[in-house]
Amino acid sequence: MAEVEQVQAPVAVQAAPAPAIPEPIAVKSAVTTETVAAPVEIPAEAPAEVPAVPVSAPVETLAAVEAPAPVAAAKEEPKAPVVAEAHLVDTYHPPEKMLAKHPSKPHLADLDEYKRLYNESITQPDKFWAERARELISWDRDFQTTRSGSLANGDVSWFNEGRLNASYNCVDRHAHADPDRVAIIYEADDPADGRNVTYGELLREVSRTAWVLKQMGVRKGDTVAIYLPMIPEAIIALMACVRIGAVHSVIFAGFSADSLRDRVVDANCKVVITTDEGKRGGKLIGTKKIVDDALKQCPDVSHVLVYKRTGSEIPWTEGRDWWWHEEVEKWPAYFPPEPMSSEDPLFLLYTSGSTGKPKGVLHTTAGYLLGAAMTGKYVFDIHQGDRYFCGGDVGWITGHTYVVYAPLMLGVTTVVFEGTPAYPNFSRYWDIIEKHKVTQFYVAPTALRLLKRAGDEHVRGEMKHLRVLGSVGEPIAAEIWKWYFEVIGKEECHVVDTYWQTESGSHTICPLAGVTPTKPGSASLPFFGIEPAIIDPVSGEEIHGNDVEGVLAFKQPWPSMARTVWGAHKRYMETYLNVYKGYYFTGDGAARDHEGFYWIRGRVDDVVNVSGHRLSTAEIEAALIEHHAVADAAVVGVADELTGQAVNAFVDLKESVESSDALRKELIVQVRKSIGPFAAPKAVYIVPDMPKTRSGKIMRRVLRKILAGEEDQLGDITTLSDPSVVAKIIDAVHEAKRK
């Protein structure tokens, strides 16, 4: 239902908050639009029965009409829903076939059980998290205090007094229980390569590597930089660091020497771990050479540990550089894990900041491990014997939490994939899933768009063991969601579209596989302990009720949240906790629909204000991608004398589609029809590709700079997966403007 406003005397009415969780939704089939909405706020004096508003209903205000005779006050027409897209998609329930092929049953019985546990996690967080921490973590010493501190003060801590070791929790306890259980399936860039690593073997290799780090002088609290491709040794290096109490700082093995240098210096790293070369998409990457170039300005780095991946000849600095394979052979197969305090640092991970200077986000031990284990268990419905495949890279938070920590905390098998989804062909993901009987698959919409564009003929194999399909990194368009569900999942898998951040450590808003109804494009409902708030960005006040939008914040701390920015706690406070005092500010816009489901709008700084209309770039991009000719889209705002800002769109067309002025007009009409005339792009630029980072995110500031004529002020573009695309985009813009 939609809200209806009455024309009445000005009376301030404070609407009561709607329930955080929607009422149970009647299950009639795998897909249904006959959902039962949660109660919607009705302003005072409104009729008890409010007619449903068609999705297409315009927003119209009836003005007072002059007439010779007195006229009664006119009523306003019903408003169109704020979250219109929620009325344009079906609601999907956990597929019966997914439940039928389940090894046992989902961890939760139904939506009611989720609601009960969720409410407990919000109203009794200490009780809730204490029970889960003791269930999922092995402690050397039990904690006494579940939580202390507050968001307002920026001093949150969890499980004080407790002592534990992350490596023990991820490796030892599973190796002791079943040493022959496969921990890692390594899928090398070349499909003919690869190997399996059991938990027993993992314990041995982690221990030997820990001994080597000790010989290099690494001590508890020291920081180690890891610049490795997606090979088992990346996980071994992480586990070796945390085994001795060192803090790992993984840097994506594709960053330039300058970017690597900045991160090594900022984190005060003593040791760097790398390879002679990397392999990706059939190409060699000179990782050791990049490290050597970076370390010319890193005087504090004393040693470099080099894993031999290809055997190619590389530069060598005697005394500083050590071969991994030579050193590990010198040491015993067991190194005792160092007991750590719950709040001891676990790792640093650098993320882009609005100032351009990367932020070293710091996660601590116990809370992060619990968040990883909890979300792995409930969001992906992981059970013993599962084979889990996350396509993320360990250089980013997705790889940390859902390639490494979550599956290893739960003692299951994780697939480590070195290559790309398009090499040697577009069937690579599907071949891996079929070959290894993968049960859960997790990947970014960027990859899904690429594979959908390649054609369904590349989707081969039964993939009959798949139960859960995950999406990560950005909102997934409804068109891509449905393709994922129908073509890849064969309507037998539950699609979980997950919202979270580097700073959150683990999922914050997401479905629970086998439990939560889902809507294509919606991140659905909050995870345990996450209490979302929609904030009015102008007043700073929380907006209660359903069918509302604003900026997204969280009202309570949760265990896996980052504790600070390395060496810059003031920056941490200003970025996340002081924007809206007492809340954690995500930096993203969001909406809560008429049933309490959440829709992520994109970064708040990716909002265009056109003639007073605040438009989400993500929403306009989704409208463009719905067009049959469009493979990808990016929208930015540029200054406009008449409207303040104007929408400018960049689109990448599908193969075999020709660019034309007629197509540009079609795309403008597409947005007008999908959102409204006020959202229509003023210009559409057809480009050969997007300026994407290696994690798949579009670097929109580059597009804004190009449109502003600031092509000589683009900033650092070395983090792009293909920096050469920038020149092609510039040429396309110049050509379009000449026309």
XYZ file of C-alpha atoms in Angstrom:
739
model
C 0.000 0.000 0.000
C 1.019 3.608 -0.463
C 0.630 6.529 1.884
C -2.295 8.905 1.334
C -2.099 12.481 2.589
C -5.202 14.429 3.585
C -5.494 18.181 3.100
C -6.107 19.360 6.633
C -5.165 21.975 9.171
C -1.403 22.024 9.752
C -0.873 19.558 12.566
C 2.494 17.968 13.289
C 2.019 14.220 13.305
C 4.881 11.962 14.356
C 4.361 8.608 12.723
C 5.147 5.584 14.803
C 8.061 3.458 13.592
C 7.059 0.518 11.452
C 8.339 -2.885 12.459
C 11.979 -3.473 11.530
C 11.046 -6.842 10.071
C 8.106 -7.375 7.710
C 5.224 -9.584 8.638
C 5.434 -13.172 7.367
C 4.947 -13.433 3.631
C 2.533 -16.064 2.420
C 4.301 -18.724 0.369
C 2.166 -19.801 -2.566
C 4.841 -20.770 -5.077
C 8.499 -20.304 -5.885
C 7.580 -16.952 -7.396
C 4.620 -14.860 -6.370
C 3.528 -11.276 -6.401
C 0.778 -11.882 -3.848
C 2.750 -10.782 -0.816
C 1.285 -9.604 2.445
C 2.760 -6.228 3.318
C 3.790 -5.081 6.749
C 1.627 -2.336 8.234
C 2.172 0.987 6.470
C 1.960 4.279 8.323
C -1.273 6.213 7.754
C -1.289 9.901 8.678
C -3.819 11.078 11.267
C -7.435 11.262 10.133
C -6.741 9.103 7.068
C -9.375 6.568 6.056
C -8.998 3.159 7.622
C -9.042 1.507 4.219
C -6.544 2.951 1.764
C -6.834 1.887 -1.866
C -3.716 0.401 -3.442
C -1.990 2.773 -5.837
C -1.060 1.499 -9.294
C 2.684 1.622 -9.864
C 2.185 3.987 -12.752
C 0.099 6.483 -10.765
C 1.537 10.006 -11.182
C 2.280 12.284 -8.279
C -0.275 15.053 -8.579
C -1.264 17.794 -6.168
C -4.733 19.301 -6.500
C -4.418 23.069 -6.148
C -7.157 25.259 -4.746
C -9.593 26.177 -7.513
C -11.154 29.626 -7.683
C -14.934 29.569 -8.223
C -17.863 31.898 -7.612
C -19.301 29.558 -5.032
C -17.433 28.227 -1.979
C -15.569 24.997 -2.705
C -14.610 22.373 -0.134
C -10.921 21.769 0.387
C -9.632 19.455 -2.300
C -7.897 16.209 -1.449
C -4.495 15.256 -2.755
C -4.270 12.320 -5.092
C -2.520 9.286 -3.599
C 1.238 9.446 -3.856
C 3.154 7.087 -6.069
C 5.309 4.770 -3.968
C 8.760 6.068 -3.078
C 10.342 2.672 -3.719
C 8.606 2.096 -7.025
C 10.865 -0.743 -8.129
C 9.595 -2.875 -5.248
C 6.238 -2.994 -7.051
C 7.774 -3.951 -10.393
C 9.436 -7.228 -9.426
C 8.237 -10.592 -8.224
C 8.985 -11.983 -4.795
C 10.971 -15.215 -4.916
C 10.753 -17.738 -2.110
C 13.413 -20.369 -1.367
C 13.057 -22.833 -4.266
C 11.551 -26.172 -3.331
C 14.172 -27.947 -5.456
C 16.940 -26.213 -3.499
C 15.444 -27.526 -0.276
C 14.896 -30.978 -1.803
C 18.587 -31.470 -2.647
C 19.785 -30.047 0.673
C 22.128 -32.378 2.630
C 20.050 -31.817 5.769
C 18.041 -28.615 6.133
C 18.762 -24.863 6.438
C 20.112 -23.675 9.780
C 16.878 -21.764 10.431
C 13.437 -23.294 10.068
C 11.666 -20.320 8.525
C 11.248 -16.543 8.432
C 9.604 -16.551 11.855
C 12.712 -18.058 13.434
C 14.849 -15.431 11.717
C 12.587 -12.690 13.088
C 12.772 -14.100 16.604
C 16.576 -14.354 16.557
C 16.950 -10.982 14.867
C 14.843 -9.268 17.522
C 16.899 -10.957 20.224
C 20.116 -9.723 18.565
C 18.796 -6.136 18.694
C 17.115 -6.112 22.104
C 19.559 -8.433 23.912
C 22.802 -8.124 21.928
C 25.106 -9.153 24.778
C 23.229 -12.396 25.346
C 22.875 -13.129 21.634
C 26.520 -12.563 20.685
C 27.970 -14.238 23.768
C 26.138 -17.456 22.908
C 27.293 -17.369 19.270
C 30.879 -16.518 20.181
C 31.117 -19.530 22.462
C 29.467 -21.740 19.839
C 31.627 -20.808 16.835
C 35.008 -19.816 18.315
C 37.518 -21.937 20.221
C 38.875 -19.849 23.105
C 42.154 -20.199 24.982
C 40.553 -18.114 27.711
C 36.881 -17.234 27.943
C 35.711 -13.617 27.822
C 33.785 -11.930 30.639
C 32.453 -8.782 28.937
C 30.584 -9.232 25.680
C 30.560 -5.604 24.567
C 31.755 -2.230 25.792
C 32.018 1.288 24.400
C 29.697 3.061 21.973
C 29.418 4.321 18.427
C 29.221 7.888 19.725
C 32.608 7.599 21.418
C 34.247 5.395 18.799
C 35.597 3.001 21.423
C 33.614 -0.168 20.746
C 35.205 -3.444 21.838
C 33.947 -7.019 21.980
C 34.710 -10.081 24.097
C 37.184 -8.360 26.389
C 39.395 -10.605 28.533
C 39.097 -13.399 25.951
C 42.170 -14.946 24.343
C 42.305 -16.961 21.111
C 44.259 -17.493 17.896
C 42.772 -17.067 14.424
C 45.042 -19.644 12.806
C 44.045 -22.261 15.373
C 40.365 -21.560 14.729
C 40.746 -21.729 10.946
C 43.230 -24.606 10.676
C 44.262 -26.611 13.746
C 40.889 -27.638 15.102
C 39.803 -28.998 11.713
C 43.181 -30.639 11.052
C 42.946 -32.429 14.395
C 39.380 -33.591 13.713
C 39.929 -34.706 10.103
C 43.417 -34.092 8.642
C 42.454 -35.527 5.233
C 39.515 -33.170 4.696
C 40.204 -30.878 1.727
C 40.697 -27.283 2.857
C 41.666 -25.665 -0.464
C 40.873 -26.561 -4.058
C 43.347 -24.580 -6.141
C 42.144 -23.808 -9.659
C 45.169 -22.354 -11.428
C 45.005 -19.933 -14.345
C 45.728 -22.881 -16.637
C 42.886 -25.395 -16.172
C 45.396 -28.241 -16.470
C 47.233 -27.104 -13.334
C 45.979 -26.896 -9.785
C 45.992 -29.062 -6.685
C 44.169 -29.776 -3.441
C 45.437 -28.938 0.045
C 44.046 -30.864 3.024
C 43.636 -29.362 6.482
C 46.532 -31.517 7.694
C 48.781 -30.216 4.909
C 47.595 -26.670 5.535
C 48.598 -26.891 9.208
C 52.064 -28.109 8.239
C 52.653 -25.385 5.628
C 51.271 -22.608 7.834
C 53.546 -23.719 10.680
C 56.662 -23.867 8.492
C 55.943 -20.429 7.074
C 55.393 -19.082 10.590
C 58.867 -20.333 11.533
C 60.339 -18.511 8.517
C 58.642 -15.234 9.457
C 60.019 -15.590 12.971
C 63.531 -16.015 11.543
C 63.004 -12.820 9.564
C 62.459 -10.997 12.838
C 58.672 -10.662 12.661
C 57.148 -10.367 16.114
C 53.687 -10.039 17.596
C 52.123 -6.758 16.446
C 54.452 -6.300 13.448
C 52.885 -5.723 10.036
C 53.582 -7.940 7.020
C 52.667 -6.926 3.459
C 51.322 -9.717 1.245
C 51.469 -9.109 -2.501
C 50.419 -12.473 -3.899
C 48.139 -13.742 -6.661
C 45.292 -16.142 -5.948
C 47.309 -19.220 -5.042
C 47.151 -21.414 -1.905
C 50.252 -19.673 -0.587
C 48.188 -16.499 -0.178
C 46.024 -18.254 2.420
C 49.088 -19.918 3.958
C 50.761 -16.508 4.312
C 47.700 -14.992 6.016
C 47.433 -17.885 8.443
C 51.178 -17.830 9.188
C 51.004 -14.133 10.079
C 48.082 -14.457 12.474
C 49.594 -17.623 13.963
C 52.512 -15.611 15.346
C 50.406 -12.534 16.154
C 51.559 -10.451 13.202
C 49.136 -8.165 11.349
C 48.723 -8.947 7.657
C 48.196 -6.203 5.112
C 47.217 -7.790 1.812
C 47.725 -5.599 -1.239
C 46.065 -6.672 -4.465
C 48.703 -8.186 -6.771
C 47.857 -5.854 -9.599
C 48.521 -2.537 -7.914
C 51.334 -0.442 -9.337
C 54.685 -0.044 -7.624
C 53.667 3.421 -6.400
C 50.411 2.154 -4.889
C 52.225 -0.757 -3.277
C 54.876 1.583 -1.869
C 52.288 3.906 -0.332
C 50.579 1.029 1.461
C 53.804 -0.585 2.657
C 55.033 2.730 4.061
C 51.723 3.665 5.689
C 51.466 0.280 7.426
C 55.132 0.253 8.534
C 55.621 -3.220 7.061
C 58.835 -5.062 7.948
C 58.442 -7.932 5.478
C 56.865 -8.321 2.035
C 55.677 -11.701 0.709
C 55.365 -12.073 -3.075
C 55.984 -14.352 -6.077
C 58.521 -14.328 -8.880
C 55.625 -13.800 -11.290
C 51.865 -14.131 -11.377
C 49.603 -15.649 -14.025
C 46.184 -14.287 -14.905
C 44.143 -14.674 -18.047
C 47.044 -16.370 -19.818
C 49.361 -13.439 -19.157
C 52.399 -13.145 -16.903
C 52.582 -10.402 -14.275
C 56.004 -9.320 -13.011
C 55.125 -9.181 -9.318
C 58.699 -9.372 -7.996
C 59.838 -6.565 -10.288
C 56.945 -4.408 -9.071
C 57.939 -5.132 -5.465
C 61.559 -4.221 -6.205
C 60.487 -0.901 -7.720
C 58.243 -0.150 -4.738
C 60.886 -1.000 -2.145
C 63.335 1.560 -3.522
C 61.471 3.987 -1.259
C 60.667 1.611 1.624
C 63.783 1.606 3.820
C 62.072 -0.158 6.743
C 61.463 -3.403 4.812
C 64.172 -5.850 5.858
C 63.130 -9.017 3.999
C 61.176 -10.233 0.975
C 59.888 -13.818 0.937
C 59.452 -14.999 -2.674
C 57.308 -17.949 -3.748
C 58.452 -19.545 -7.016
C 55.330 -19.571 -9.211
C 56.779 -19.677 -12.752
C 60.525 -20.179 -12.286
C 61.412 -17.230 -14.504
C 64.626 -15.357 -13.889
C 64.069 -12.353 -11.626
C 66.176 -9.620 -9.983
C 67.568 -10.693 -6.609
C 68.855 -8.743 -3.624
C 71.118 -10.948 -1.519
C 70.386 -10.837 2.191
C 66.988 -9.225 1.706
C 65.314 -11.737 -0.637
C 64.594 -15.310 0.527
C 63.122 -18.163 -1.524
C 59.970 -19.547 0.089
C 60.574 -23.164 -0.982
C 64.125 -23.202 0.361
C 63.316 -21.668 3.729
C 60.242 -23.701 4.689
C 62.164 -26.959 4.266
C 64.423 -25.969 7.162
C 61.711 -25.874 9.802
C 59.440 -28.270 11.744
C 55.870 -29.066 10.707
C 54.340 -27.458 13.795
C 54.538 -23.980 15.272
C 52.474 -23.324 18.420
C 49.863 -20.582 17.866
C 50.325 -17.352 19.813
C 47.355 -16.588 22.130
C 45.946 -13.171 21.252
C 43.552 -10.818 23.000
C 40.123 -10.451 21.419
C 40.821 -6.857 20.413
C 44.364 -7.422 19.114
C 44.689 -6.326 15.465
C 44.112 -9.113 12.943
C 44.653 -7.335 9.630
C 44.802 -4.053 7.741
C 43.074 -3.618 4.417
C 43.332 -0.446 2.395
C 40.243 1.034 0.810
C 39.761 4.152 -1.277
C 38.939 7.345 0.569
C 37.071 10.410 -0.605
C 40.288 12.396 -0.290
C 42.111 10.026 -2.639
C 44.468 8.826 0.110
C 43.795 5.139 0.862
C 42.543 4.290 4.346
C 44.086 1.397 6.255
C 40.965 -0.149 7.779
C 41.827 -2.128 10.926
C 39.953 -5.266 11.945
C 40.471 -7.040 15.242
C 40.554 -10.724 16.039
C 37.518 -12.149 17.828
C 34.754 -9.924 16.478
C 35.875 -10.283 12.882
C 36.158 -14.073 13.129
C 32.663 -14.282 14.592
C 31.183 -12.100 11.846
C 32.830 -14.225 9.157
C 31.653 -17.498 10.691
C 28.105 -16.294 11.402
C 27.465 -14.909 7.927
C 29.082 -17.902 6.247
C 26.860 -20.228 8.228
C 23.534 -18.429 7.839
C 23.769 -16.352 4.638
C 25.291 -19.136 2.522
C 23.779 -21.956 4.575
C 27.172 -23.674 4.818
C 27.166 -27.225 6.167
C 29.896 -29.798 6.692
C 30.959 -31.308 3.382
C 30.111 -28.218 1.325
C 32.462 -26.960 -1.379
C 32.311 -23.202 -1.463
C 33.536 -21.012 -4.348
C 33.944 -17.249 -3.998
C 35.296 -15.569 -7.119
C 36.749 -12.638 -5.166
C 40.433 -11.852 -4.789
C 42.184 -12.024 -1.443
C 43.413 -8.482 -2.108
C 39.941 -7.187 -1.240
C 37.588 -7.698 1.707
C 35.461 -10.208 -0.221
C 38.487 -12.453 -0.564
C 39.480 -12.002 3.065
C 36.115 -12.856 4.545
C 34.579 -15.217 2.014
C 37.535 -16.934 0.331
C 39.586 -17.355 3.500
C 38.089 -16.755 6.928
C 34.416 -17.793 6.664
C 34.908 -21.185 4.974
C 37.969 -22.042 7.073
C 36.286 -21.014 10.322
C 33.482 -23.426 9.396
C 35.876 -26.186 8.350
C 34.682 -26.617 4.765
C 36.439 -26.581 1.386
C 37.176 -23.246 -0.295
C 37.990 -22.864 -3.997
C 40.930 -20.547 -4.740
C 40.742 -19.392 -8.365
C 43.775 -17.740 -9.940
C 42.284 -16.883 -13.317
C 39.514 -14.852 -14.914
C 35.951 -15.857 -15.879
C 36.768 -15.439 -19.588
C 39.969 -17.524 -19.812
C 40.475 -19.799 -21.631
C 36.785 -19.389 -22.480
C 33.541 -18.038 -21.031
C 32.688 -21.408 -19.490
C 35.470 -21.303 -16.901
C 33.314 -20.602 -13.836
C 30.742 -23.178 -14.829
C 33.418 -25.799 -15.530
C 34.890 -25.251 -12.052
C 31.478 -25.557 -10.414
C 30.708 -28.767 -12.297
C 34.156 -30.329 -11.814
C 34.370 -29.736 -8.072
C 30.684 -30.186 -7.209
C 30.502 -26.655 -5.812
C 27.565 -26.024 -3.464
C 27.751 -22.216 -3.057
C 28.985 -19.677 -5.620
C 29.642 -15.991 -4.860
C 30.653 -13.395 -7.451
C 30.226 -9.742 -8.483
C 27.523 -8.522 -10.904
C 30.335 -7.201 -13.120
C 31.366 -10.773 -13.924
C 27.754 -11.842 -14.376
C 27.109 -9.054 -16.878
C 30.190 -10.141 -18.831
C 29.078 -13.773 -18.887
C 25.481 -12.974 -19.765
C 26.678 -10.870 -22.664
C 28.886 -13.754 -23.865
C 25.806 -15.904 -24.404
C 24.010 -18.782 -22.738
C 25.720 -21.321 -24.982
C 28.747 -21.049 -22.674
C 26.722 -22.182 -19.666
C 27.337 -25.901 -19.611
C 27.292 -28.744 -17.153
C 24.496 -29.733 -14.808
C 25.970 -27.958 -11.759
C 23.462 -30.037 -9.837
C 25.131 -29.630 -6.440
C 24.653 -25.839 -6.423
C 22.245 -24.614 -3.734
C 23.175 -20.950 -3.257
C 24.161 -18.197 -5.709
C 25.597 -15.027 -4.175
C 26.122 -11.505 -5.503
C 28.597 -9.010 -4.034
C 30.163 -5.605 -4.615
C 27.326 -3.551 -6.084
C 23.553 -3.679 -6.478
C 22.561 -6.300 -9.034
C 20.100 -5.245 -11.729
C 16.853 -7.224 -11.834
C 17.626 -8.429 -15.370
C 20.963 -9.903 -14.273
C 19.433 -11.329 -11.077
C 16.814 -13.218 -13.065
C 19.405 -14.537 -15.539
C 21.520 -15.743 -12.611
C 18.506 -17.477 -11.054
C 17.049 -18.989 -14.220
C 20.039 -19.803 -16.433
C 22.790 -20.517 -13.905
C 20.692 -21.747 -10.998
C 18.048 -23.422 -13.185
C 15.503 -22.049 -10.679
C 16.857 -24.493 -8.100
C 19.187 -22.141 -6.181
C 18.525 -19.371 -3.694
C 20.043 -16.055 -4.854
C 21.509 -13.986 -2.008
C 22.307 -10.374 -2.930
C 24.601 -9.182 -0.146
C 25.289 -5.651 1.045
C 28.350 -4.935 3.169
C 31.640 -3.017 3.141
C 35.348 -3.320 3.846
C 34.599 -1.494 7.078
C 31.757 -3.799 8.119
C 33.929 -6.910 7.831
C 30.981 -9.162 7.011
C 27.464 -9.008 5.582
C 25.097 -6.404 7.007
C 21.949 -6.550 4.841
C 21.324 -9.799 2.995
C 18.998 -12.759 2.599
C 19.566 -16.007 4.490
C 19.687 -18.924 2.061
C 16.749 -21.251 2.442
C 14.862 -18.782 4.638
C 14.406 -15.235 3.321
C 12.067 -14.260 0.466
C 13.977 -12.187 -2.082
C 13.248 -9.475 -4.622
C 15.556 -8.917 -7.606
C 17.566 -5.765 -6.898
C 16.929 -5.686 -3.150
C 19.488 -6.642 -0.507
C 16.437 -7.729 1.516
C 16.659 -7.725 5.340
C 19.300 -6.904 7.974
C 21.617 -9.561 9.346
C 21.668 -10.326 13.058
C 22.805 -7.368 15.156
C 22.440 -4.845 12.337
C 19.831 -2.174 13.055
C 19.494 -0.044 9.921
C 18.283 3.541 9.961
C 17.240 5.656 6.995
C 18.464 9.205 7.651
C 17.229 12.425 6.077
C 20.492 13.870 4.685
C 19.254 17.446 5.163
C 17.893 17.347 8.707
C 20.034 14.475 9.957
C 16.939 12.929 11.533
C 15.950 9.297 11.228
C 13.013 8.621 8.887
C 10.704 6.030 10.395
C 8.237 3.756 8.679
C 8.252 2.007 5.324
C 8.389 3.276 1.735
C 11.064 5.834 2.601
C 14.515 6.678 1.312
C 17.557 8.613 2.460
C 21.071 7.702 3.546
C 21.851 4.423 5.268
C 23.249 4.250 8.784
C 23.406 1.618 11.518
C 22.241 2.272 15.073
C 24.204 -0.390 16.961
C 27.767 -1.677 16.858
C 28.328 -5.235 15.632
C 31.277 -7.567 16.314
C 33.017 -7.496 12.909
C 32.991 -3.727 12.372
C 36.355 -2.027 11.819
C 37.756 -0.408 14.938
C 39.781 2.413 13.405
C 41.788 3.701 10.462
C 45.440 2.794 10.893
C 47.235 5.740 12.455
C 44.267 8.053 11.907
C 41.490 7.507 14.435
C 40.270 11.075 13.921
C 39.714 10.270 10.250
C 37.787 7.146 11.268
C 35.529 9.206 13.521
C 34.947 11.925 10.935
C 34.238 9.463 8.123
C 31.959 6.995 9.890
C 30.831 8.038 13.366
C 30.588 11.829 13.530
C 28.519 12.387 10.374
C 25.361 11.437 12.305
C 26.281 11.242 15.973
C 25.407 7.931 17.541
C 25.127 6.184 14.169
C 27.582 4.391 11.900
C 27.365 6.142 8.503
C 27.737 3.795 5.541
C 28.146 6.488 2.899
C 25.425 4.831 0.830
C 21.925 5.886 -0.028
C 19.151 3.371 0.562
C 15.406 2.898 0.607
C 13.110 0.760 2.735
C 10.139 -0.448 0.731
C 6.519 -1.017 1.748
C 7.404 -4.442 3.170
C 10.548 -3.406 5.028
C 13.021 -4.689 2.425
C 16.134 -2.581 1.766
C 17.282 -1.299 -1.623
C 20.807 0.133 -1.924
C 20.959 3.276 -4.058
C 24.719 3.678 -4.348
C 27.227 6.041 -2.837
C 25.816 9.284 -1.521
C 28.456 11.160 -3.473
C 27.119 9.418 -6.591
C 23.862 11.343 -6.401
C 22.864 13.863 -9.049
C 20.678 16.815 -8.105
C 18.663 17.890 -11.148
C 16.226 20.739 -10.624
C 15.814 19.792 -6.986
C 15.392 16.097 -7.732
C 17.970 13.940 -5.959
C 18.649 11.105 -8.384
C 20.595 7.965 -7.601
C 23.124 7.205 -10.309
C 22.712 3.513 -9.515
C 18.995 3.740 -10.274
C 19.559 5.440 -13.630
C 22.270 2.936 -14.498
C 19.898 0.078 -13.737
C 17.340 1.613 -16.097
C 19.914 1.849 -18.887
C 21.099 -1.724 -18.370
C 17.525 -2.926 -18.847
C 17.836 -1.956 -22.518
C 18.608 -4.996 -24.671
C 21.600 -3.284 -26.322
C 23.446 -2.243 -23.149
C 26.105 -4.345 -21.436
C 27.158 -1.809 -18.807
C 26.430 1.763 -17.820
C 27.793 4.548 -15.637
C 26.087 7.822 -14.783
C 27.645 11.030 -13.464
C 26.422 14.550 -12.817
C 27.938 17.605 -14.488
C 27.310 21.273 -13.787
C 24.386 22.775 -15.702
C 23.392 26.441 -15.734
C 19.683 25.688 -15.941
C 19.169 22.656 -13.723
C 22.160 22.821 -11.364
C 23.355 19.420 -12.490
C 22.632 17.364 -15.563
C 22.703 13.615 -15.961
C 25.369 12.330 -18.334
C 25.490 8.629 -19.148
C 28.243 6.380 -20.443
C 27.189 3.064 -21.945
C 29.114 0.032 -23.149
C 27.151 -1.845 -25.789
C 26.828 -5.582 -26.207
C 28.835 -7.249 -28.934
C 27.416 -6.895 -32.451
C 25.362 -3.824 -31.454
C 26.176 -0.754 -33.542
C 26.314 2.743 -32.090
C 23.871 5.266 -33.533
C 22.070 8.483 -32.710
C 18.808 6.552 -32.809
C 20.098 4.209 -30.115
C 21.112 7.162 -27.929
C 17.571 8.500 -28.204
C 16.194 5.071 -27.316
C 18.294 5.025 -24.161
C 17.064 8.457 -23.102
C 13.479 7.303 -23.633
C 14.276 4.161 -21.637
C 15.218 6.260 -18.591
C 12.239 8.576 -19.038
C 9.940 5.566 -19.057
C 11.653 3.723 -16.245
C 12.147 6.613 -13.777
C 10.678 9.828 -15.174
C 11.449 12.754 -17.491
C 13.463 14.527 -14.774
C 15.965 11.631 -14.772
C 16.577 11.548 -18.520
C 20.264 11.918 -19.468
C 21.195 15.148 -21.180
C 23.926 13.278 -23.039
C 24.709 9.630 -23.709
C 28.277 8.658 -24.598
C 28.845 5.237 -26.135
C 32.263 3.960 -25.072
C 34.223 0.735 -25.694
C 34.550 -0.101 -21.988
C 34.323 1.379 -18.497
C 37.192 2.602 -16.282
C 36.934 -0.212 -13.735
C 39.129 -0.995 -10.787
C 40.395 -4.537 -10.470
C 37.592 -5.254 -8.027
C 35.073 -4.394 -10.754
C 33.957 -0.963 -9.547
C 33.589 1.867 -12.048
C 35.822 4.851 -11.227
C 33.269 7.584 -11.849
C 35.555 10.433 -10.851
C 37.533 9.755 -14.050
C 34.362 10.157 -16.101
C 33.464 13.382 -14.266
C 36.946 14.799 -14.892
C 36.780 13.953 -18.602
C 33.426 15.706 -18.995
C 34.736 18.725 -17.093
C 37.678 18.998 -19.510
C 40.138 18.146 -16.753
C 41.844 15.341 -18.622
C 45.213 16.363 -17.210
C 43.899 16.057 -13.636
C 42.565 12.510 -13.606
C 44.616 11.483 -10.583
C 45.964 7.974 -10.015
C 44.498 5.568 -12.574
C 46.953 2.722 -11.962
C 44.298 0.918 -9.932
C 42.236 0.439 -13.098
C 42.203 -3.053 -14.562
C 42.939 -1.482 -17.966
C 44.254 2.114 -17.730
C 44.418 2.351 -21.544
C 40.626 2.499 -21.705
C 40.741 6.086 -20.393
C 42.240 7.401 -23.635
C 39.563 5.574 -25.633
C 36.821 7.143 -23.519
C 38.342 10.603 -23.993
C 38.356 10.067 -27.774
C 34.731 8.903 -27.726
C 33.650 11.972 -25.736
C 35.535 14.350 -28.038
C 34.008 12.739 -31.121
C 30.496 12.923 -29.659
C 30.909 16.579 -28.714
C 32.154 17.442 -32.223
C 28.900 16.062 -33.625
